[in-house]
Short mmCIF file of C-alpha atoms in Angstrom, two decimals:
data_model
loop_
_atom_site.label_atom_id
_atom_site.label_comp_id
_atom_site.label_asym_id
_atom_site.label_seq_id
_atom_site.Cartn_x
_atom_site.Cartn_y
_atom_site.Cartn_z
CA ALA A 1 35.06 45.64 183.62
CA ARG A 2 35.65 49.29 182.79
CA ARG A 3 38.26 49.60 185.51
CA ALA A 4 40.13 46.53 184.20
CA LEU A 5 40.02 47.93 180.66
CA ARG A 6 41.27 51.34 181.85
CA ASP A 7 44.13 49.70 183.79
CA LEU A 8 45.09 47.63 180.74
CA ILE A 9 45.12 50.71 178.47
CA LEU A 10 47.13 52.65 181.07
CA LYS A 11 49.71 49.83 181.27
CA LYS A 12 50.06 49.81 177.47
CA HIS A 13 50.50 53.58 177.36
CA LEU A 14 53.09 53.56 180.15
CA ARG A 15 55.03 50.76 178.45
CA SER A 16 54.93 52.66 175.14
CA LEU A 17 56.05 55.87 176.87
CA ARG A 18 58.98 54.09 178.57
CA HIS A 19 59.99 52.52 175.27
CA SER A 20 59.91 55.90 173.47
CA LYS A 21 61.91 57.61 176.22
CA GLY A 22 64.50 54.84 176.19
CA PHE A 23 64.68 54.91 172.40
CA PHE A 24 65.30 58.67 172.27
CA TYR A 25 67.78 58.46 175.18
CA ALA A 26 69.78 55.77 173.39
CA HIS A 27 69.79 57.72 170.11
CA ALA A 28 70.10 61.23 171.50
CA ASN A 29 72.76 62.36 169.02
CA LYS A 30 70.70 61.17 166.02
CA GLY A 31 67.47 62.88 166.92
CA GLY A 32 66.75 64.40 163.52
CA LYS A 33 66.74 61.07 161.71
CA TYR A 34 64.34 59.41 164.14
CA LEU A 35 62.12 62.44 164.49
CA ALA A 36 61.84 62.59 160.69
CA ARG A 37 60.87 58.90 160.65
CA LEU A 38 58.16 59.50 163.24
CA LEU A 39 56.83 62.60 161.50
CA LYS A 40 56.81 60.97 158.07
CA GLY A 41 53.81 58.82 158.86
CA THR A 42 52.51 56.03 156.68
CA ALA A 43 52.50 56.02 152.90
CA PRO A 44 49.11 56.60 151.29
CA CYS A 45 47.36 53.65 149.70
CA THR A 46 47.91 53.46 145.93
CA GLN A 47 45.26 50.87 145.13
CA ILE A 48 41.49 51.04 145.09
CA ARG A 49 40.48 47.84 146.85
CA LYS A 50 36.76 48.57 147.14
CA LEU A 51 34.42 51.03 145.50
CA CYS A 52 30.89 52.09 146.27
CA LEU A 53 28.98 51.61 143.02
CA ALA A 54 26.17 53.84 141.75
CA SER A 55 23.68 51.22 142.92
CA GLY A 56 24.93 51.71 146.50
CA THR A 57 26.67 48.36 146.87
CA ILE A 58 30.35 48.06 147.71
CA SER A 59 32.32 45.98 145.23
CA PRO A 60 35.87 44.59 145.61
CA PHE A 61 35.92 43.16 142.06
CA PRO A 62 38.31 44.89 139.59
CA GLN A 63 35.98 44.38 136.61
CA GLU A 64 33.10 46.12 138.36
CA ILE A 65 35.39 48.93 139.55
CA ALA A 66 36.70 49.45 136.00
CA GLU A 67 33.16 49.43 134.62
CA GLU A 68 32.06 52.00 137.21
CA PHE A 69 34.98 54.30 136.31
CA LYS A 70 34.16 53.91 132.60
CA ASN A 71 30.50 54.76 133.19
CA TYR A 72 31.41 57.74 135.37
CA TYR A 73 33.81 59.30 132.86
CA GLN A 74 31.57 58.49 129.91
CA ALA A 75 28.74 60.35 131.64
CA LEU A 76 31.11 63.13 132.70
CA TYR A 77 32.36 63.83 129.18
CA ASN A 78 29.08 62.78 127.54
CA LEU A 79 30.81 60.60 124.96
CA PRO A 80 28.56 58.73 122.53
CA ALA A 81 28.63 54.95 122.65
CA PRO A 82 31.02 53.31 120.16
CA GLY A 83 29.63 51.85 116.95
CA GLY A 84 27.42 54.69 115.73
CA ASN A 85 27.83 55.74 112.08
CA ASP A 86 27.19 59.41 112.78
CA ARG A 87 29.68 59.57 115.66
CA SER A 88 32.34 61.51 113.72
CA LEU A 89 29.66 63.80 112.29
CA ASN A 90 28.37 64.58 115.79
CA ARG A 91 31.88 65.36 117.02
CA THR A 92 32.63 67.52 113.99
CA THR A 93 29.47 69.56 114.41
CA ALA A 94 30.08 69.84 118.16
CA MET A 95 33.63 71.10 117.57
CA THR A 96 32.46 73.52 114.88
CA ASN A 97 29.74 74.89 117.16
CA TYR A 98 32.21 75.28 120.03
CA LEU A 99 34.73 77.11 117.85
CA HIS A 100 32.04 79.31 116.34
CA ASN A 101 30.66 80.29 119.76
CA ASN A 102 33.89 80.65 121.76
CA VAL A 103 36.73 81.68 119.45
CA THR A 104 36.73 85.45 119.04
CA GLU A 105 40.04 86.04 117.24
CA MET A 106 40.67 84.68 113.77
CA VAL A 107 43.88 84.29 111.79
CA ASN A 108 43.97 86.54 108.74
CA PRO A 109 43.95 84.76 105.34
CA ASP A 110 47.60 85.62 104.54
CA SER A 111 48.84 84.10 107.79
CA ALA A 112 46.54 81.12 107.35
CA SER A 113 47.93 80.37 103.89
CA ALA A 114 51.49 80.73 105.24
CA LEU A 115 50.66 78.29 108.06
CA ASP A 116 49.09 75.81 105.64
CA ALA A 117 52.10 75.87 103.29
CA PRO A 118 54.64 73.07 103.71
CA ILE A 119 57.88 73.90 105.52
CA SER A 120 60.65 74.51 103.02
CA THR A 121 64.18 73.15 103.23
CA GLU A 122 65.55 76.69 103.52
CA GLU A 123 63.34 77.44 106.54
CA LEU A 124 64.48 74.26 108.27
CA ALA A 125 68.13 74.92 107.49
CA ALA A 126 67.87 78.49 108.82
CA ALA A 127 66.18 77.29 112.01
CA LEU A 128 68.81 74.62 112.54
CA LYS A 129 71.67 77.04 111.94
CA ASN A 130 70.23 79.43 114.54
CA THR A 131 70.04 76.64 117.13
CA LYS A 132 72.91 76.75 119.61
CA THR A 133 75.41 73.91 119.38
CA TRP A 134 74.39 70.93 121.51
CA LYS A 135 71.24 72.70 122.70
CA SER A 136 67.85 71.30 121.85
CA THR A 137 64.50 70.53 123.37
CA GLY A 138 64.89 66.90 122.40
CA THR A 139 67.48 64.25 123.05
CA ARG A 140 70.83 66.01 122.73
CA LEU A 141 70.29 67.46 119.25
CA LEU A 142 70.27 64.05 117.60
CA PHE A 143 66.89 64.72 116.00
CA HIS A 144 68.06 68.11 114.67
CA ARG A 145 71.25 66.69 113.18
CA ILE A 146 69.37 63.86 111.46
CA LEU A 147 66.74 66.29 110.20
CA TYR A 148 69.47 68.61 108.88
CA GLU A 149 71.05 65.72 106.97
CA ILE A 150 67.69 64.71 105.52
CA CYS A 151 66.96 68.29 104.46
CA ARG A 152 70.37 68.57 102.86
CA LYS A 153 69.73 65.44 100.81
CA ALA A 154 66.02 66.19 100.18
CA PRO A 155 66.40 68.11 96.88
CA ALA A 156 68.48 65.30 95.37
CA MET A 157 66.03 62.68 96.62
CA ALA A 158 63.07 64.66 95.29
CA HIS A 159 64.80 64.98 91.91
CA LYS A 160 65.42 61.20 91.74
CA SER A 161 61.87 60.31 92.79
CA SER A 162 60.33 62.66 90.23
CA LYS A 163 62.35 60.99 87.44
CA CYS A 164 61.38 57.46 88.43
CA CYS A 165 57.68 58.32 88.81
CA GLY A 166 57.49 59.85 85.35
CA ARG A 167 57.08 63.41 86.64
CA ARG A 168 59.13 66.47 85.82
#
């Protein structure tokens, strides 16, 4: 039985070898293309078809896989379960403790008040004038041009709104 199996495997290998030799002989002048195809290999799998759950069982069901991922990342980031009233309070105290323990440099009060102040129309206009023509980080300066037009009209709009609201 082993000898028959070995002979069968040898025949398959010899046939494969002859086919490869014939293929490369027929396409000798296009070697790079075919060599690249052979070296490329197979594409990696992009789906998770089965997952070993924490209980040790293997599950092919998408709902169980999603639940396992949710449980894993919830435990990883130690997020509290939704629905608690003190959830925002816990996060606020956790963030405050983290900042208090890890942040060593503080912004001085003058800079902090300047950062907290609203951006003036003059500051926006100066920034837009210093921007090179047709150069922006966004979509072809469209945002900057619209913002410039809004800022140009802003004082007049603010004046009108203060009159109609009874302010001034």
